[in-house]
Amino acid sequence: MSQRANIPSLHGRRILLGVTGGIAAYKAADLTRRLIEAGADVQVVMTDSALHFVGAPTFQALSGKPVRSSLWDAAAEAAMGHIELARWPDLILIAPATANFIAKLVHGAADDLLSTLCLATDKPIAVAPAMNRLMWANAATQANVATLSSRGIQVLGPGAGFQACGEVGEGRMREPLDIRANVADLLSSGPLKGLHAVVTAGPTREPLDPVRFLSNRSSGKQGYAVAEALRDQGARVTLISGPTNLATPTGVSRIDIESAADMLQAALAASADAQIFVAAAAVADYRAAAVAEQKIKKNDAELSLALSRTDDVLATVRRTYQDLFVVGFAAETEKLEEHARGKLQRKGLDMIAANWVGGGRAFDAEDNSLHVYWNGGGQELPQASKAQVARDLVKLIAQQRSVKK
Ligand code: CTP
């Protein structure tokens, strides 16, 4: 099982990154790169003390924009005045935020560019504190942080561990990748904001011997499209995928598996804190009763393979997590509604999306149509691109989930 790096989508989001004067300023350089990598537009603003730790050219090179640091820079003010700059971002992120800067925020000080911007903005502000453990534990800092939280300022961290000063404790700046994930959560919007959705997709491979396996023609396209549509509605998405040729959708966390047993294990683990589960994978119903240790040799006689049933991932997840909103897929060649509704009942699902298969339909096609059923209702999603069908399906999931609650 392998997990790919999760790059959340911050495409087109404007982040004003405030860097204040602590040794963790060097980590802000990596954070800048990580935000840019996720598609964000980053404007760095440094305090004078931060400039003692890391030079402005580093941030300029990483962000592709001149760094702002002074209220009195006539050329920069002429290009974009500080009030305009305060209006520009979707989020002001202060990382690292020193104890001193946090104290200044509490008091509404405006004695440098960054504090002035924080006072002159109506955009959300998040701070990632970084300081020595005793400075963090100090009652003054704790009271200040509580005040910021009560004003709706997000406090990200700090983490615990080794500190640059040689001590061990709480006060380290949270790691750049974690801060980026927090930022993505803060900036996400849509009806599924704050929810975790798990999607299975693609085929599974059931090994017969070291070189052979049983599998099927699923391309994974529909499942990947559902993962993207869930992400676009604000959900945090984990995609558990069998082998496919598809790129991981931006902002989606992908876990690669091969067999049905691996998929079940990954699905149970990922669903523990999830609210939505969509089983779009074409899971093999049978596996070899015993996997041959050596390559199976041919001879002139007929070969019979003993097969055992695999576990049903969807039904097991349903039984394990009663509060999940669980959506299954059904592929039918006849009696579509009858068979699909049968599966809805048997597996205890909240919704089932059925499609006709055979004759080149659905598998590996670019288009699809779905018949979606739930207890007491149903809707047909007409032939369209798999992306469009996925968006329509996710809309139904959001609707039915709110009806169920
Ligand atoms: N599924 C699963 N684990 C399995 C088999 C199926 O999670 N071992 C899920 C699929 O991802 C899909 C649904 O169950 O969401 C399909 O149900 P299934 O009963 O396998 O229906 P069909 O694939 O349509 O096959 P059949 O007609 O043989 O029942």
CSV table of C-alpha atoms and ligand atoms in Angstrom, one decimal:
chain,number,residue,atom,x,y,z
A,1,MET,CA,0.0,0.0,0.0
A,2,SER,CA,1.5,3.4,-0.8
A,3,GLN,CA,0.3,6.8,0.0
A,4,ARG,CA,1.1,9.7,-2.3
A,5,ALA,CA,2.0,13.2,-1.2
A,6,ASN,CA,-1.2,15.2,-0.8
A,7,ILE,CA,-1.0,18.6,-2.4
A,8,PRO,CA,-4.2,20.4,-1.6
A,9,SER,CA,-5.6,22.8,-4.1
A,10,LEU,CA,-5.0,26.5,-3.3
A,11,HIS,CA,-5.3,27.3,-7.0
A,12,GLY,CA,-5.8,31.1,-7.4
A,13,ARG,CA,-6.0,31.7,-3.6
A,14,ARG,CA,-4.2,34.8,-2.5
A,15,ILE,CA,-2.1,34.4,0.7
A,16,LEU,CA,-0.3,37.3,2.4
A,17,LEU,CA,2.4,35.5,4.3
A,18,GLY,CA,3.7,37.5,7.2
A,19,VAL,CA,7.1,36.5,8.4
A,20,THR,CA,8.2,37.7,11.9
A,21,GLY,CA,11.5,37.5,13.6
A,22,GLY,CA,12.1,34.1,14.9
A,23,ILE,CA,14.6,31.4,13.9
A,24,ALA,CA,11.6,29.5,12.4
A,25,ALA,CA,11.7,32.2,9.7
A,26,TYR,CA,13.9,29.8,7.7
A,27,LYS,CA,10.9,27.4,7.6
A,28,ALA,CA,8.7,30.1,6.2
A,29,ALA,CA,10.8,29.9,3.0
A,30,ASP,CA,9.8,26.3,2.6
A,31,LEU,CA,6.2,27.2,3.4
A,32,THR,CA,6.3,29.8,0.6
A,33,ARG,CA,7.4,27.2,-1.8
A,34,ARG,CA,4.7,24.7,-0.6
A,35,LEU,CA,2.0,27.3,-1.0
A,36,ILE,CA,3.1,28.2,-4.5
A,37,GLU,CA,3.3,24.5,-5.4
A,38,ALA,CA,-0.4,24.2,-4.4
A,39,GLY,CA,-1.3,27.0,-6.8
A,40,ALA,CA,-1.5,29.9,-4.3
A,41,ASP,CA,-0.5,33.5,-5.1
A,42,VAL,CA,1.8,34.5,-2.3
A,43,GLN,CA,2.8,38.0,-1.2
A,44,VAL,CA,5.5,37.9,1.5
A,45,VAL,CA,5.6,40.7,4.1
A,46,MET,CA,8.5,40.6,6.5
A,47,THR,CA,9.2,42.5,9.7
A,48,ASP,CA,12.5,44.1,10.4
A,49,SER,CA,13.5,41.4,12.8
A,50,ALA,CA,12.6,38.7,10.3
A,51,LEU,CA,15.1,40.3,7.9
A,52,HIS,CA,17.8,39.6,10.4
A,53,PHE,CA,17.1,35.8,10.1
A,54,VAL,CA,16.5,35.4,6.3
A,55,GLY,CA,17.1,37.7,3.4
A,56,ALA,CA,14.2,39.2,1.4
A,57,PRO,CA,15.7,37.8,-1.9
A,58,THR,CA,15.0,34.3,-0.8
A,59,PHE,CA,11.3,35.0,-0.4
A,60,GLN,CA,11.3,37.1,-3.6
A,61,ALA,CA,12.7,34.2,-5.6
A,62,LEU,CA,10.3,31.7,-4.1
A,63,SER,CA,7.1,33.8,-4.3
A,64,GLY,CA,8.0,35.6,-7.6
A,65,LYS,CA,7.0,38.9,-6.0
A,66,PRO,CA,9.1,41.6,-4.3
A,67,VAL,CA,8.9,41.3,-0.6
A,68,ARG,CA,7.2,44.1,1.3
A,69,SER,CA,8.7,45.1,4.7
A,70,SER,CA,8.3,48.8,5.3
A,71,LEU,CA,5.4,51.3,5.5
A,72,TRP,CA,7.9,53.9,4.2
A,73,ASP,CA,8.9,52.3,0.9
A,74,ALA,CA,7.6,55.0,-1.5
A,75,ALA,CA,8.0,52.9,-4.7
A,76,ALA,CA,6.1,49.9,-3.2
A,77,GLU,CA,3.4,52.1,-1.7
A,78,ALA,CA,2.9,53.7,-5.1
A,79,ALA,CA,2.4,50.3,-6.7
A,80,MET,CA,0.1,49.0,-4.1
A,81,GLY,CA,-0.6,51.0,-1.0
A,82,HIS,CA,-0.8,49.2,2.4
A,83,ILE,CA,-4.6,49.6,2.6
A,84,GLU,CA,-4.9,48.0,-0.9
A,85,LEU,CA,-2.5,45.3,0.2
A,86,ALA,CA,-4.7,44.6,3.3
A,87,ARG,CA,-7.6,44.1,1.0
A,88,TRP,CA,-5.8,41.9,-1.5
A,89,PRO,CA,-5.5,38.5,0.2
A,90,ASP,CA,-8.0,35.7,0.9
A,91,LEU,CA,-6.0,35.0,4.1
A,92,ILE,CA,-3.3,36.6,6.1
A,93,LEU,CA,-1.0,33.9,7.4
A,94,ILE,CA,1.6,34.9,10.0
A,95,ALA,CA,4.3,32.2,10.1
A,96,PRO,CA,6.3,32.2,12.2
A,97,ALA,CA,4.4,34.4,14.7
A,98,THR,CA,6.6,35.4,17.5
A,99,ALA,CA,5.4,36.0,21.1
A,100,ASN,CA,6.0,39.7,20.5
A,101,PHE,CA,4.0,39.8,17.3
A,102,ILE,CA,1.1,37.9,18.9
A,103,ALA,CA,1.2,40.5,21.7
A,104,LYS,CA,1.1,43.3,19.2
A,105,LEU,CA,-1.9,41.7,17.4
A,106,VAL,CA,-3.8,41.5,20.7
A,107,HIS,CA,-3.2,45.2,21.4
A,108,GLY,CA,-4.0,46.4,17.9
A,109,ALA,CA,-0.5,47.9,17.4
A,110,ALA,CA,0.3,49.3,14.0
A,111,ASP,CA,3.9,50.3,14.3
A,112,ASP,CA,5.2,48.4,11.2
A,113,LEU,CA,3.8,47.3,7.8
A,114,LEU,CA,2.7,43.8,8.9
A,115,SER,CA,0.9,44.8,12.1
A,116,THR,CA,-0.8,47.7,10.2
A,117,LEU,CA,-2.0,45.3,7.5
A,118,CYS,CA,-3.5,43.0,10.2
A,119,LEU,CA,-5.3,46.0,11.7
A,120,ALA,CA,-6.5,47.3,8.4
A,121,THR,CA,-7.9,44.1,7.0
A,122,ASP,CA,-11.3,42.3,7.2
A,123,LYS,CA,-9.8,39.1,5.8
A,124,PRO,CA,-9.3,36.0,7.9
A,125,ILE,CA,-6.0,35.9,9.8
A,126,ALA,CA,-4.1,32.7,10.9
A,127,VAL,CA,-1.0,32.6,13.1
A,128,ALA,CA,1.5,29.8,13.4
A,129,PRO,CA,3.3,30.6,16.7
A,130,ALA,CA,7.0,29.8,17.1
A,131,MET,CA,8.9,30.5,20.2
A,132,ASN,CA,10.9,29.0,23.1
A,133,ARG,CA,8.8,26.7,25.2
A,134,LEU,CA,8.8,29.0,28.3
A,135,MET,CA,7.8,32.0,26.2
A,136,TRP,CA,4.9,29.9,24.9
A,137,ALA,CA,3.9,28.6,28.4
A,138,ASN,CA,4.1,32.1,29.9
A,139,ALA,CA,0.7,33.2,31.2
A,140,ALA,CA,0.9,36.4,29.1
A,141,THR,CA,1.4,34.5,25.8
A,142,GLN,CA,-1.4,32.0,26.8
A,143,ALA,CA,-3.8,34.8,27.5
A,144,ASN,CA,-2.8,36.6,24.3
A,145,VAL,CA,-3.4,33.5,22.2
A,146,ALA,CA,-6.8,32.9,23.9
A,147,THR,CA,-7.7,36.5,23.1
A,148,LEU,CA,-6.8,36.0,19.4
A,149,SER,CA,-8.8,32.8,19.2
A,150,SER,CA,-11.8,34.5,20.8
A,151,ARG,CA,-11.6,37.1,18.0
A,152,GLY,CA,-11.7,34.4,15.4
A,153,ILE,CA,-8.0,34.4,14.6
A,154,GLN,CA,-6.9,30.9,13.8
A,155,VAL,CA,-4.0,29.7,15.9
A,156,LEU,CA,-2.2,26.9,14.1
A,157,GLY,CA,0.0,24.9,16.5
A,158,PRO,CA,2.6,25.2,17.8
A,159,GLY,CA,4.1,21.7,17.7
A,160,ALA,CA,6.3,20.1,20.3
A,161,GLY,CA,9.8,18.7,20.0
A,162,PHE,CA,13.4,19.9,19.8
A,163,GLN,CA,13.8,23.7,19.7
A,164,ALA,CA,16.5,25.7,18.0
A,165,CYS,CA,17.5,27.0,21.5
A,166,GLY,CA,18.4,23.4,22.5
A,167,GLU,CA,15.4,22.8,24.7
A,168,VAL,CA,12.6,20.3,24.1
A,169,GLY,CA,9.0,21.3,24.5
A,170,GLU,CA,6.0,23.0,23.0
A,171,GLY,CA,6.6,26.1,20.9
A,172,ARG,CA,8.1,24.9,17.6
A,173,MET,CA,6.4,26.2,14.5
A,174,ARG,CA,4.1,23.6,12.9
A,175,GLU,CA,5.7,22.0,9.9
A,176,PRO,CA,5.1,23.8,6.5
A,177,LEU,CA,3.1,20.9,5.0
A,178,ASP,CA,0.8,20.8,8.1
A,179,ILE,CA,0.3,24.6,7.9
A,180,ARG,CA,-0.5,24.3,4.2
A,181,ALA,CA,-3.1,21.6,5.0
A,182,ASN,CA,-4.6,23.9,7.6
A,183,VAL,CA,-4.7,26.8,5.2
A,184,ALA,CA,-6.4,24.6,2.6
A,185,ASP,CA,-9.1,23.7,5.2
A,186,LEU,CA,-9.5,27.3,6.2
A,187,LEU,CA,-10.0,28.4,2.6
A,188,SER,CA,-12.2,25.6,1.4
A,189,SER,CA,-15.8,26.4,0.9
A,190,GLY,CA,-18.8,24.6,-0.4
A,191,PRO,CA,-21.6,22.5,1.1
A,192,LEU,CA,-19.2,19.7,2.1
A,193,LYS,CA,-16.7,22.0,3.9
A,194,GLY,CA,-15.2,20.3,6.9
A,195,LEU,CA,-16.3,16.8,5.9
A,196,HIS,CA,-14.0,13.9,5.1
A,197,ALA,CA,-15.0,11.8,2.2
A,198,VAL,CA,-13.5,8.4,1.3
A,199,VAL,CA,-13.8,7.1,-2.3
A,200,THR,CA,-12.7,3.7,-3.7
A,201,ALA,CA,-11.9,3.6,-7.4
A,202,GLY,CA,-10.4,1.4,-10.1
A,203,PRO,CA,-10.0,-2.3,-10.3
A,204,THR,CA,-8.5,-4.6,-7.8
A,205,ARG,CA,-5.9,-7.3,-8.6
A,206,GLU,CA,-6.1,-10.7,-6.9
A,207,PRO,CA,-2.8,-12.5,-7.3
A,208,LEU,CA,-2.8,-16.1,-8.6
A,209,ASP,CA,0.9,-16.6,-8.5
A,210,PRO,CA,4.0,-14.3,-8.4
A,211,VAL,CA,3.3,-13.1,-12.0
A,212,ARG,CA,-0.4,-13.4,-12.6
A,213,PHE,CA,-3.6,-11.9,-11.2
A,214,LEU,CA,-7.3,-11.7,-11.7
A,215,SER,CA,-8.6,-8.2,-12.5
A,216,ASN,CA,-11.2,-6.3,-14.6
A,217,ARG,CA,-11.5,-3.5,-17.1
A,218,SER,CA,-12.3,-0.7,-14.7
A,219,SER,CA,-10.4,2.5,-15.6
A,220,GLY,CA,-11.1,4.3,-12.4
A,221,LYS,CA,-12.3,7.4,-14.3
A,222,GLN,CA,-15.7,7.6,-12.7
A,223,GLY,CA,-14.3,7.2,-9.1
A,224,TYR,CA,-11.6,9.8,-9.7
A,225,ALA,CA,-14.2,12.2,-11.1
A,226,VAL,CA,-16.3,11.6,-7.9
A,227,ALA,CA,-13.2,12.3,-5.8
A,228,GLU,CA,-12.7,15.6,-7.7
A,229,ALA,CA,-16.3,16.6,-7.4
A,230,LEU,CA,-16.3,16.0,-3.6
A,231,ARG,CA,-13.2,18.1,-3.3
A,232,ASP,CA,-14.8,20.9,-5.3
A,233,GLN,CA,-17.7,20.9,-2.9
A,234,GLY,CA,-15.3,21.5,0.0
A,235,ALA,CA,-14.7,18.0,1.3
A,236,ARG,CA,-11.3,16.6,2.3
A,237,VAL,CA,-11.0,13.5,0.1
A,238,THR,CA,-9.1,10.2,0.5
A,239,LEU,CA,-9.1,8.2,-2.7
A,240,ILE,CA,-8.3,4.5,-2.3
A,241,SER,CA,-7.3,3.4,-5.7
A,242,GLY,CA,-6.5,0.1,-7.5
A,243,PRO,CA,-4.0,0.3,-10.3
A,244,THR,CA,-5.0,2.9,-12.9
A,245,ASN,CA,-3.3,5.2,-15.4
A,246,LEU,CA,-4.9,8.3,-13.9
A,247,ALA,CA,-3.1,11.2,-12.3
A,248,THR,CA,-3.9,12.0,-8.6
A,249,PRO,CA,-6.4,14.9,-8.6
A,250,THR,CA,-4.9,18.0,-7.0
A,251,GLY,CA,-5.9,18.3,-3.4
A,252,VAL,CA,-6.9,14.6,-3.0
A,253,SER,CA,-5.0,12.2,-0.8
A,254,ARG,CA,-4.5,9.0,-2.7
A,255,ILE,CA,-3.8,5.5,-1.2
A,256,ASP,CA,-2.7,2.9,-3.7
A,257,ILE,CA,-3.8,-0.7,-3.1
A,258,GLU,CA,-3.9,-3.9,-5.2
A,259,SER,CA,-6.1,-6.5,-3.7
A,260,ALA,CA,-9.6,-6.4,-2.3
A,261,ALA,CA,-8.2,-7.3,1.1
A,262,ASP,CA,-5.8,-4.2,1.0
A,263,MET,CA,-8.7,-2.1,-0.1
A,264,LEU,CA,-10.8,-3.2,2.8
A,265,GLN,CA,-8.0,-2.5,5.3
A,266,ALA,CA,-7.4,1.0,3.8
A,267,ALA,CA,-11.1,1.8,3.6
A,268,LEU,CA,-11.8,0.8,7.2
A,269,ALA,CA,-8.8,2.9,8.4
A,270,ALA,CA,-9.6,6.0,6.3
A,271,SER,CA,-13.4,5.9,7.2
A,272,ALA,CA,-12.9,6.1,10.9
A,273,ASP,CA,-13.2,9.9,10.8
A,274,ALA,CA,-15.1,10.2,7.6
A,275,GLN,CA,-18.7,11.3,7.0
A,276,ILE,CA,-19.1,10.1,3.4
A,277,PHE,CA,-18.0,6.9,1.7
A,278,VAL,CA,-18.4,6.3,-2.0
A,279,ALA,CA,-17.6,2.8,-3.3
A,280,ALA,CA,-16.9,3.3,-7.0
A,281,ALA,CA,-14.2,0.6,-7.3
A,282,ALA,CA,-14.8,-2.5,-9.3
A,283,VAL,CA,-13.7,-4.9,-6.5
A,284,ALA,CA,-13.0,-8.5,-7.6
A,285,ASP,CA,-15.6,-10.8,-6.1
A,286,TYR,CA,-13.3,-13.7,-6.1
A,287,ARG,CA,-9.6,-14.3,-5.3
A,288,ALA,CA,-7.4,-17.4,-5.5
A,289,ALA,CA,-8.3,-19.8,-2.7
A,290,ALA,CA,-4.5,-20.2,-2.3
A,291,VAL,CA,-1.9,-18.0,-4.0
A,292,ALA,CA,0.8,-20.2,-5.6
A,293,GLU,CA,4.2,-19.4,-4.2
A,294,GLN,CA,5.9,-20.3,-7.5
A,295,LYS,CA,4.8,-19.5,-11.0
A,296,ILE,CA,2.1,-21.9,-12.1
A,297,LYS,CA,3.5,-24.1,-14.9
A,298,LYS,CA,1.5,-25.1,-17.9
A,299,ASN,CA,0.9,-28.7,-18.9
A,300,ASP,CA,-1.4,-30.4,-21.4
A,301,ALA,CA,-4.2,-31.0,-18.9
A,302,GLU,CA,-7.0,-28.5,-18.2
A,303,LEU,CA,-6.3,-26.1,-15.3
A,304,SER,CA,-9.0,-25.4,-12.7
A,305,LEU,CA,-8.5,-22.6,-10.2
A,306,ALA,CA,-10.1,-22.8,-6.9
A,307,LEU,CA,-11.5,-19.3,-6.0
A,308,SER,CA,-12.8,-17.9,-2.7
A,309,ARG,CA,-15.1,-14.9,-2.2
A,310,THR,CA,-13.4,-11.6,-1.3
A,311,ASP,CA,-14.8,-9.5,1.5
A,312,ASP,CA,-17.3,-6.9,0.4
A,313,VAL,CA,-15.6,-3.6,1.2
A,314,LEU,CA,-18.7,-1.5,0.9
A,315,ALA,CA,-20.9,-3.8,3.0
A,316,THR,CA,-18.2,-4.1,5.7
A,317,VAL,CA,-17.6,-0.3,5.9
A,318,ARG,CA,-21.4,0.1,6.2
A,319,ARG,CA,-21.6,-2.4,9.0
A,320,THR,CA,-18.6,-0.9,10.8
A,321,TYR,CA,-19.6,2.8,10.6
A,322,GLN,CA,-23.3,3.3,11.1
A,323,ASP,CA,-23.2,7.1,10.9
A,324,LEU,CA,-21.4,7.3,7.5
A,325,PHE,CA,-23.4,8.4,4.5
A,326,VAL,CA,-22.6,5.4,2.3
A,327,VAL,CA,-23.0,5.3,-1.5
A,328,GLY,CA,-22.5,2.2,-3.6
A,329,PHE,CA,-22.3,1.6,-7.3
A,330,ALA,CA,-24.0,-1.1,-9.3
A,331,ALA,CA,-23.1,-2.3,-12.8
A,332,GLU,CA,-26.0,-4.1,-14.4
A,333,THR,CA,-26.8,-5.7,-17.8
A,334,GLU,CA,-30.5,-6.2,-17.0
A,335,LYS,CA,-33.3,-5.1,-14.6
A,336,LEU,CA,-31.3,-2.1,-13.5
A,337,GLU,CA,-33.6,-0.6,-10.9
A,338,GLU,CA,-34.7,-3.9,-9.4
A,339,HIS,CA,-31.1,-5.1,-9.0
A,340,ALA,CA,-29.8,-1.8,-7.8
A,341,ARG,CA,-32.6,-1.3,-5.2
A,342,GLY,CA,-31.9,-4.9,-4.1
A,343,LYS,CA,-28.3,-4.0,-3.4
A,344,LEU,CA,-29.3,-0.8,-1.6
A,345,GLN,CA,-31.4,-2.8,0.8
A,346,ARG,CA,-29.1,-5.8,1.2
A,347,LYS,CA,-26.0,-3.7,1.9
A,348,GLY,CA,-27.9,-1.1,4.0
A,349,LEU,CA,-26.7,1.8,1.8
A,350,ASP,CA,-27.9,5.4,1.8
A,351,MET,CA,-27.7,5.7,-2.0
A,352,ILE,CA,-26.8,3.6,-5.0
A,353,ALA,CA,-25.7,4.8,-8.4
A,354,ALA,CA,-26.4,2.2,-11.1
A,355,ASN,CA,-25.2,2.1,-14.6
A,356,TRP,CA,-25.8,-0.1,-17.6
A,357,VAL,CA,-22.7,-2.1,-18.6
A,358,GLY,CA,-21.7,-4.3,-21.5
A,359,GLY,CA,-21.5,-3.4,-25.2
A,360,GLY,CA,-18.8,-0.8,-24.6
A,361,ARG,CA,-20.9,1.1,-22.0
A,362,ALA,CA,-19.4,2.8,-18.9
A,363,PHE,CA,-16.1,0.9,-18.6
A,364,ASP,CA,-13.2,3.0,-19.9
A,365,ALA,CA,-15.7,5.3,-21.7
A,366,GLU,CA,-15.5,9.1,-21.3
A,367,ASP,CA,-19.2,9.5,-20.8
A,368,ASN,CA,-21.6,7.8,-18.5
A,369,SER,CA,-25.2,8.1,-17.3
A,370,LEU,CA,-26.4,7.0,-13.9
A,371,HIS,CA,-29.6,6.0,-12.3
A,372,VAL,CA,-29.4,7.0,-8.7
A,373,TYR,CA,-31.7,5.4,-6.0
A,374,TRP,CA,-32.2,6.0,-2.3
A,375,ASN,CA,-35.0,4.9,0.0
A,376,GLY,CA,-38.1,6.6,-1.2
A,377,GLY,CA,-36.6,8.3,-4.2
A,378,GLY,CA,-34.4,8.3,-7.2
A,379,GLN,CA,-33.1,10.4,-10.0
A,380,GLU,CA,-31.7,9.8,-13.5
A,381,LEU,CA,-28.4,11.6,-14.3
A,382,PRO,CA,-28.5,11.8,-18.1
A,383,GLN,CA,-25.5,10.9,-20.4
A,384,ALA,CA,-22.7,13.4,-19.9
A,385,SER,CA,-19.0,13.5,-19.3
A,386,LYS,CA,-18.0,11.4,-16.2
A,387,ALA,CA,-16.9,14.7,-14.6
A,388,GLN,CA,-20.4,16.2,-15.1
A,389,VAL,CA,-22.1,13.0,-13.9
A,390,ALA,CA,-19.8,13.1,-10.8
A,391,ARG,CA,-20.8,16.7,-10.0
A,392,ASP,CA,-24.5,15.8,-10.3
A,393,LEU,CA,-24.0,12.8,-8.1
A,394,VAL,CA,-22.2,14.8,-5.5
A,395,LYS,CA,-25.0,17.3,-5.5
A,396,LEU,CA,-27.4,14.5,-4.7
A,397,ILE,CA,-25.2,13.2,-2.0
A,398,ALA,CA,-25.0,16.6,-0.4
A,399,GLN,CA,-28.8,16.9,-0.6
A,400,GLN,CA,-29.7,13.5,0.6
A,401,ARG,CA,-27.1,13.7,3.4
A,402,SER,CA,-28.8,16.8,4.8
A,403,VAL,CA,-32.2,15.2,4.5
A,404,LYS,CA,-30.9,12.2,6.4
A,405,LYS,CA,-29.4,14.2,9.3
B,1,CTP,N1,-18.1,-3.7,-3.7
B,1,CTP,C1,-17.1,-3.7,-2.7
B,1,CTP,N2,-16.4,-4.9,-2.4
B,1,CTP,C2,-16.7,-6.0,-3.1
B,1,CTP,C3,-17.6,-6.0,-4.1
B,1,CTP,C4,-18.3,-4.9,-4.4
B,1,CTP,O1,-16.9,-2.7,-2.1
B,1,CTP,N3,-15.9,-7.1,-2.8
B,1,CTP,C5,-18.8,-2.5,-4.0
B,1,CTP,C6,-18.5,-1.9,-5.3
B,1,CTP,O2,-17.5,-0.9,-5.2
B,1,CTP,C7,-19.8,-1.3,-5.7
B,1,CTP,C8,-20.8,-2.3,-5.2
B,1,CTP,O3,-20.2,-2.9,-4.1
B,1,CTP,O4,-20.1,0.0,-5.0
B,1,CTP,C9,-21.2,-3.2,-6.2
B,1,CTP,O5,-21.9,-4.2,-5.6
B,1,CTP,P1,-21.9,-5.7,-6.2
B,1,CTP,O6,-22.9,-6.5,-5.3
B,1,CTP,O7,-20.6,-6.3,-6.4
B,1,CTP,O8,-22.6,-5.5,-7.5
B,1,CTP,P2,-22.0,-5.7,-9.0
B,1,CTP,O9,-20.6,-5.2,-9.1
B,1,CTP,O10,-23.0,-4.9,-9.8
B,1,CTP,O11,-22.0,-7.2,-9.2
B,1,CTP,P3,-23.2,-8.4,-9.0
B,1,CTP,O12,-24.2,-8.0,-10.0
B,1,CTP,O13,-22.4,-9.6,-9.3
B,1,CTP,O14,-23.7,-8.3,-7.6
